[in-house]
PDB file of C-alpha atoms in Angstrom:
ATOM      1  CA  MET A 249       0.000   0.000   0.000  1.00 98.00           C
ATOM      2  CA  ARG A 250       0.981   3.622  -0.500  1.00 98.00           C
ATOM      3  CA  ILE A 251       0.538   5.315   2.882  1.00 98.00           C
ATOM      4  CA  LEU A 252       0.785   8.983   3.870  1.00 98.00           C
ATOM      5  CA  LEU A 253       2.059   9.187   7.460  1.00 98.00           C
ATOM      6  CA  VAL A 254       1.736  12.526   9.237  1.00 98.00           C
ATOM      7  CA  GLY A 255       4.163  12.948  12.126  1.00 98.00           C
ATOM      8  CA  ALA A 256       6.526  10.317  10.746  1.00 97.00           C
ATOM      9  CA  ALA A 257       9.608  11.750  12.465  1.00 96.00           C
ATOM     10  CA  GLY A 258       8.149  11.805  15.980  1.00 96.00           C
ATOM     11  CA  THR A 259       8.584   9.161  18.652  1.00 96.00           C
ATOM     12  CA  LEU A 260       5.380   7.282  17.805  1.00 98.00           C
ATOM     13  CA  GLY A 261       5.537   8.179  14.125  1.00 98.00           C
ATOM     14  CA  SER A 262       8.995   6.669  13.741  1.00 98.00           C
ATOM     15  CA  ALA A 263       7.742   3.394  15.222  1.00 98.00           C
ATOM     16  CA  VAL A 264       4.699   3.424  12.923  1.00 98.00           C
ATOM     17  CA  HIS A 265       6.913   4.158   9.914  1.00 98.00           C
ATOM     18  CA  ARG A 266       9.180   1.237  10.811  1.00 98.00           C
ATOM     19  CA  ALA A 267       6.286  -1.174  11.357  1.00 98.00           C
ATOM     20  CA  LEU A 268       4.621  -0.298   8.051  1.00 98.00           C
ATOM     21  CA  ALA A 269       7.838  -0.322   6.024  1.00 98.00           C
ATOM     22  CA  GLU A 270       8.802  -3.722   7.457  1.00 98.00           C
ATOM     23  CA  ARG A 271       5.487  -5.045   6.159  1.00 98.00           C
ATOM     24  CA  GLY A 272       6.332  -3.905   2.636  1.00 98.00           C
ATOM     25  CA  HIS A 273       4.285  -0.721   2.454  1.00 98.00           C
ATOM     26  CA  GLU A 274       5.487   2.457   0.746  1.00 98.00           C
ATOM     27  CA  VAL A 275       5.413   5.115   3.469  1.00 98.00           C
ATOM     28  CA  ILE A 276       5.469   8.823   2.612  1.00 98.00           C
ATOM     29  CA  GLY A 277       6.524  10.674   5.750  1.00 98.00           C
ATOM     30  CA  VAL A 278       5.102  14.126   6.451  1.00 98.00           C
ATOM     31  CA  GLY A 279       6.369  16.648   8.979  1.00 97.00           C
ATOM     32  CA  ARG A 280       6.620  20.361   9.573  1.00 95.00           C
ATOM     33  CA  ALA A 281      10.416  20.433   9.427  1.00 94.00           C
ATOM     34  CA  SER A 282      11.461  17.039   8.057  1.00 95.00           C
ATOM     35  CA  GLY A 283      10.060  14.214   5.965  1.00 97.00           C
ATOM     36  CA  ASP A 284       9.434  13.213   2.375  1.00 98.00           C
ATOM     37  CA  LEU A 285       6.870  16.025   2.233  1.00 98.00           C
ATOM     38  CA  LEU A 286       6.698  19.130   4.426  1.00 98.00           C
ATOM     39  CA  ALA A 287       3.375  20.526   5.616  1.00 98.00           C
ATOM     40  CA  ASP A 288       1.733  22.257   8.553  1.00 97.00           C
ATOM     41  CA  VAL A 289      -1.471  20.234   8.636  1.00 98.00           C
ATOM     42  CA  THR A 290      -3.164  22.801  10.883  1.00 97.00           C
ATOM     43  CA  ASP A 291      -3.455  24.945   7.722  1.00 98.00           C
ATOM     44  CA  PRO A 292      -6.223  23.715   5.371  1.00 97.00           C
ATOM     45  CA  GLN A 293      -4.443  25.204   2.346  1.00 98.00           C
ATOM     46  CA  ALA A 294      -1.263  23.343   3.283  1.00 98.00           C
ATOM     47  CA  VAL A 295      -3.296  20.120   3.525  1.00 98.00           C
ATOM     48  CA  SER A 296      -4.644  20.735   0.021  1.00 98.00           C
ATOM     49  CA  ARG A 297      -1.117  21.228  -1.326  1.00 98.00           C
ATOM     50  CA  LEU A 298       0.056  18.144   0.549  1.00 98.00           C
ATOM     51  CA  TYR A 299      -2.501  15.927  -1.150  1.00 98.00           C
ATOM     52  CA  GLU A 300      -1.651  17.344  -4.556  1.00 98.00           C
ATOM     53  CA  GLN A 301       2.027  16.553  -3.950  1.00 98.00           C
ATOM     54  CA  ALA A 302       1.374  13.082  -2.537  1.00 98.00           C
ATOM     55  CA  GLY A 303      -0.627  11.742  -5.455  1.00 97.00           C
ATOM     56  CA  SER A 304      -2.795   8.629  -5.189  1.00 97.00           C
ATOM     57  CA  LEU A 305      -2.904   6.950  -1.784  1.00 98.00           C
ATOM     58  CA  ASP A 306      -4.220   3.792  -0.176  1.00 98.00           C
ATOM     59  CA  ALA A 307      -4.187   5.103   3.384  1.00 98.00           C
ATOM     60  CA  VAL A 308      -3.575   8.161   5.542  1.00 99.00           C
ATOM     61  CA  ALA A 309      -2.269   7.755   9.090  1.00 98.00           C
ATOM     62  CA  VAL A 310      -1.682  10.443  11.707  1.00 98.00           C
ATOM     63  CA  ALA A 311       0.770   9.981  14.579  1.00 98.00           C
ATOM     64  CA  ALA A 312       1.048  13.585  15.761  1.00 94.00           C
ATOM     65  CA  GLY A 313      -1.093  16.279  17.298  1.00 94.00           C
ATOM     66  CA  ALA A 314      -0.122  19.349  19.283  1.00 92.00           C
ATOM     67  CA  ALA A 315      -1.850  20.089  22.599  1.00 95.00           C
ATOM     68  CA  VAL A 316      -1.408  22.680  25.334  1.00 96.00           C
ATOM     69  CA  PHE A 317      -0.968  21.285  28.848  1.00 94.00           C
ATOM     70  CA  LYS A 318      -1.852  23.789  31.584  1.00 95.00           C
ATOM     71  CA  PRO A 319      -4.064  23.767  34.683  1.00 96.00           C
ATOM     72  CA  LEU A 320      -7.656  24.587  33.751  1.00 97.00           C
ATOM     73  CA  ALA A 321      -7.538  27.943  35.562  1.00 97.00           C
ATOM     74  CA  GLU A 322      -4.600  28.979  33.372  1.00 98.00           C
ATOM     75  CA  LEU A 323      -5.917  27.774  30.010  1.00 97.00           C
ATOM     76  CA  THR A 324      -6.880  30.640  27.728  1.00 98.00           C
ATOM     77  CA  ALA A 325      -9.319  30.646  24.835  1.00 98.00           C
ATOM     78  CA  ASP A 326      -6.300  30.688  22.531  1.00 98.00           C
ATOM     79  CA  ASP A 327      -4.863  27.606  24.271  1.00 98.00           C
ATOM     80  CA  PHE A 328      -8.080  25.678  23.686  1.00 98.00           C
ATOM     81  CA  ALA A 329      -8.300  26.892  20.088  1.00 98.00           C
ATOM     82  CA  ALA A 330      -4.682  25.911  19.412  1.00 98.00           C
ATOM     83  CA  THR A 331      -5.224  22.446  20.895  1.00 98.00           C
ATOM     84  CA  LEU A 332      -8.442  21.828  18.983  1.00 98.00           C
ATOM     85  CA  ARG A 333      -6.755  22.994  15.780  1.00 98.00           C
ATOM     86  CA  GLY A 334      -3.560  21.023  16.439  1.00 97.00           C
ATOM     87  CA  LYS A 335      -5.150  17.747  17.533  1.00 98.00           C
ATOM     88  CA  ALA A 336      -8.738  17.613  16.259  1.00 98.00           C
ATOM     89  CA  LEU A 337      -9.519  20.029  13.429  1.00 98.00           C
ATOM     90  CA  SER A 338      -6.292  19.225  11.578  1.00 98.00           C
ATOM     91  CA  GLN A 339      -7.234  15.531  11.505  1.00 98.00           C
ATOM     92  CA  VAL A 340     -10.816  16.288  10.489  1.00 98.00           C
ATOM     93  CA  ASP A 341      -9.436  18.306   7.580  1.00 98.00           C
ATOM     94  CA  LEU A 342      -7.038  15.542   6.561  1.00 98.00           C
ATOM     95  CA  VAL A 343     -10.071  13.277   6.218  1.00 98.00           C
ATOM     96  CA  ARG A 344     -12.382  15.878   4.675  1.00 98.00           C
ATOM     97  CA  GLN A 345      -9.901  16.686   1.927  1.00 98.00           C
ATOM     98  CA  GLY A 346      -8.415  13.201   1.761  1.00 98.00           C
ATOM     99  CA  VAL A 347     -11.516  11.340   0.632  1.00 98.00           C
ATOM    100  CA  ARG A 348     -10.836  12.471  -2.942  1.00 97.00           C
ATOM    101  CA  HIS A 349      -7.222  11.280  -2.863  1.00 98.00           C
ATOM    102  CA  VAL A 350      -7.508   7.940  -1.042  1.00 98.00           C
ATOM    103  CA  ALA A 351      -8.527   4.754  -2.855  1.00 98.00           C
ATOM    104  CA  PRO A 352     -12.229   3.810  -2.659  1.00 97.00           C
ATOM    105  CA  THR A 353     -11.391   0.984  -0.260  1.00 97.00           C
ATOM    106  CA  GLY A 354      -8.628   2.925   1.507  1.00 98.00           C
ATOM    107  CA  SER A 355      -8.494   4.068   5.113  1.00 98.00           C
ATOM    108  CA  PHE A 356      -7.761   6.840   7.579  1.00 99.00           C
ATOM    109  CA  SER A 357      -6.089   6.131  10.933  1.00 99.00           C
ATOM    110  CA  LEU A 358      -6.261   9.074  13.330  1.00 98.00           C
ATOM    111  CA  ILE A 359      -4.826   9.546  16.816  1.00 98.00           C
ATOM    112  CA  SER A 360      -6.609  10.380  20.060  1.00 98.00           C
ATOM    113  CA  GLY A 361      -5.176   9.233  23.401  1.00 97.00           C
ATOM    114  CA  ILE A 362      -5.794   7.887  26.876  1.00 97.00           C
ATOM    115  CA  LEU A 363      -6.837  11.311  28.197  1.00 97.00           C
ATOM    116  CA  THR A 364     -10.242  10.842  26.607  1.00 97.00           C
ATOM    117  CA  GLU A 365     -11.039   8.298  29.310  1.00 96.00           C
ATOM    118  CA  GLU A 366      -8.382   8.935  31.969  1.00 96.00           C
ATOM    119  CA  PRO A 367      -8.072  12.694  32.503  1.00 95.00           C
ATOM    120  CA  ILE A 368      -5.106  14.257  34.259  1.00 95.00           C
ATOM    121  CA  VAL A 369      -4.421  17.613  35.877  1.00 95.00           C
ATOM    122  CA  ALA A 370      -3.436  20.128  33.165  1.00 95.00           C
ATOM    123  CA  GLY A 371      -4.919  17.924  30.438  1.00 96.00           C
ATOM    124  CA  ALA A 372      -8.397  19.410  29.939  1.00 98.00           C
ATOM    125  CA  ALA A 373      -7.652  20.830  26.493  1.00 98.00           C
ATOM    126  CA  ALA A 374      -6.085  17.572  25.304  1.00 97.00           C
ATOM    127  CA  SER A 375      -8.994  15.539  26.691  1.00 98.00           C
ATOM    128  CA  ALA A 376     -11.476  17.751  24.837  1.00 98.00           C
ATOM    129  CA  ALA A 377      -9.576  17.406  21.557  1.00 98.00           C
ATOM    130  CA  ASN A 378      -9.211  13.625  21.930  1.00 98.00           C
ATOM    131  CA  GLY A 379     -12.930  13.271  22.592  1.00 98.00           C
ATOM    132  CA  ALA A 380     -13.690  15.303  19.477  1.00 98.00           C
ATOM    133  CA  VAL A 381     -11.470  13.041  17.360  1.00 98.00           C
ATOM    134  CA  GLU A 382     -13.166   9.879  18.631  1.00 98.00           C
ATOM    135  CA  ALA A 383     -16.670  11.276  18.115  1.00 98.00           C
ATOM    136  CA  PHE A 384     -15.703  12.317  14.582  1.00 98.00           C
ATOM    137  CA  VAL A 385     -14.355   8.848  13.774  1.00 98.00           C
ATOM    138  CA  ARG A 386     -17.598   7.183  14.820  1.00 98.00           C
ATOM    139  CA  ALA A 387     -19.687   9.674  12.861  1.00 98.00           C
ATOM    140  CA  ALA A 388     -17.523   9.693   9.734  1.00 98.00           C
ATOM    141  CA  ALA A 389     -17.452   5.887   9.556  1.00 98.00           C
ATOM    142  CA  ILE A 390     -21.143   5.719   8.651  1.00 98.00           C
ATOM    143  CA  GLU A 391     -20.653   8.076   5.697  1.00 98.00           C
ATOM    144  CA  LEU A 392     -17.240   7.128   4.316  1.00 98.00           C
ATOM    145  CA  ALA A 393     -17.899   3.487   3.417  1.00 97.00           C
ATOM    146  CA  PRO A 394     -16.373   1.689   1.600  1.00 98.00           C
ATOM    147  CA  GLN A 395     -13.467   3.837   2.810  1.00 98.00           C
ATOM    148  CA  ARG A 396     -12.671   3.155   6.467  1.00 98.00           C
ATOM    149  CA  ILE A 397     -11.698   5.296   9.438  1.00 99.00           C
ATOM    150  CA  ASN A 398     -10.428   4.392  12.914  1.00 99.00           C
ATOM    151  CA  ALA A 399      -8.577   6.077  15.765  1.00 98.00           C
ATOM    152  CA  ILE A 400      -5.632   4.844  17.784  1.00 98.00           C
ATOM    153  CA  SER A 401      -5.771   5.805  21.470  1.00 98.00           C
ATOM    154  CA  PRO A 402      -2.417   5.107  23.116  1.00 97.00           C
ATOM    155  CA  THR A 403      -1.310   5.807  26.642  1.00 96.00           C
ATOM    156  CA  VAL A 404       2.028   7.557  27.085  1.00 95.00           C
ATOM    157  CA  VAL A 405       4.771   5.639  25.296  1.00 96.00           C
ATOM    158  CA  GLU A 406       7.870   4.537  27.161  1.00 96.00           C
ATOM    159  CA  GLU A 407      10.190   6.514  24.922  1.00 96.00           C
ATOM    160  CA  SER A 408       8.383   9.762  25.835  1.00 93.00           C
ATOM    161  CA  LEU A 409       8.520   9.315  29.607  1.00 93.00           C
ATOM    162  CA  PRO A 410      11.456  11.730  30.064  1.00 93.00           C
ATOM    163  CA  ALA A 411       9.290  14.530  28.639  1.00 88.00           C
ATOM    164  CA  TYR A 412       5.765  13.525  29.665  1.00 87.00           C
ATOM    165  CA  GLY A 413       6.180  11.071  32.537  1.00 88.00           C
ATOM    166  CA  PRO A 414       5.358  13.588  35.300  1.00 88.00           C
ATOM    167  CA  PHE A 415       1.945  14.240  33.728  1.00 86.00           C
ATOM    168  CA  PHE A 416       1.059  10.523  33.747  1.00 90.00           C
ATOM    169  CA  ALA A 417       1.854   9.539  37.332  1.00 88.00           C
ATOM    170  CA  GLY A 418       0.783   5.968  38.066  1.00 89.00           C
ATOM    171  CA  MET A 419      -0.155   5.189  34.444  1.00 91.00           C
ATOM    172  CA  GLU A 420       1.602   2.279  32.808  1.00 93.00           C
ATOM    173  CA  ALA A 421       3.518   3.255  29.677  1.00 96.00           C
ATOM    174  CA  VAL A 422       3.709   1.097  26.541  1.00 97.00           C
ATOM    175  CA  PRO A 423       6.523   0.758  24.000  1.00 98.00           C
ATOM    176  CA  ALA A 424       5.986   2.845  20.872  1.00 98.00           C
ATOM    177  CA  ALA A 425       6.343  -0.346  18.821  1.00 98.00           C
ATOM    178  CA  ARG A 426       3.279  -1.796  20.555  1.00 98.00           C
ATOM    179  CA  ALA A 427       1.217   1.306  19.792  1.00 98.00           C
ATOM    180  CA  ALA A 428       2.409   1.091  16.189  1.00 98.00           C
ATOM    181  CA  MET A 429       0.780  -2.320  15.840  1.00 98.00           C
ATOM    182  CA  ALA A 430      -2.621  -0.658  16.280  1.00 98.00           C
ATOM    183  CA  TYR A 431      -1.897   1.348  13.131  1.00 98.00           C
ATOM    184  CA  VAL A 432      -1.095  -1.860  11.259  1.00 98.00           C
ATOM    185  CA  ARG A 433      -4.396  -3.307  12.458  1.00 98.00           C
ATOM    186  CA  SER A 434      -6.307  -0.204  11.388  1.00 98.00           C
ATOM    187  CA  ILE A 435      -4.688   0.005   7.947  1.00 98.00           C
ATOM    188  CA  GLU A 436      -4.571  -3.675   7.024  1.00 98.00           C
ATOM    189  CA  GLY A 437      -7.746  -4.777   8.800  1.00 98.00           C
ATOM    190  CA  ALA A 438     -11.387  -4.495   7.793  1.00 98.00           C
ATOM    191  CA  GLN A 439     -12.991  -2.671  10.713  1.00 98.00           C
ATOM    192  CA  THR A 440     -14.215   0.910  10.653  1.00 98.00           C
ATOM    193  CA  GLY A 441     -15.429   3.367  13.261  1.00 98.00           C
ATOM    194  CA  GLN A 442     -13.230   1.727  15.889  1.00 98.00           C
ATOM    195  CA  ILE A 443     -11.115   3.211  18.671  1.00 98.00           C
ATOM    196  CA  TYR A 444      -8.074   0.978  19.170  1.00 98.00           C
ATOM    197  CA  ARG A 445      -6.977   1.552  22.763  1.00 98.00           C
ATOM    198  CA  VAL A 446      -3.351   0.749  23.578  1.00 98.00           C
ATOM    199  CA  HIS A 447      -3.277   1.140  27.370  1.00 93.00           C
TER     200      HIS A 447
END
């Protein structure tokens, strides 16, 4: 398959890229600063250009999404807007514009996260964005067929503990390679409208 992978250079994205490439797929990595193609997917016009550059695709996978982590009392309207744009609206737009560029039986694999179900202090904006992504996946699945759409909801990955560990006190981390397997399942499988939880 020919797969567009957004966030391919990140911790999780690198593991997803490896897992897909090892299974013989052609992976086109996308990032803001590095990758086969460069794009800021929070900009709808950049998403349009990205799809024009990428050409025909069998799948789109997202392994990145920016979120602001601050205590609720400190979160501003701009913080919430930036998180919803960075984590939710960007992925919605990748699907909205992508339907014309992905094969009729192709798929979209988005990312949410454990904070949808297991909130933490300073994570309200991220929880809201994750919940929006999961609701969108369930709704879009009934209209996209025969194209498919799923979300991967990982907990914090072991490789990111130095940066994010303090936020996830008492939560068990998983290796990025294990979370990457959920992307393989979403892309190569037959289910749609699913949330694959890797906790």
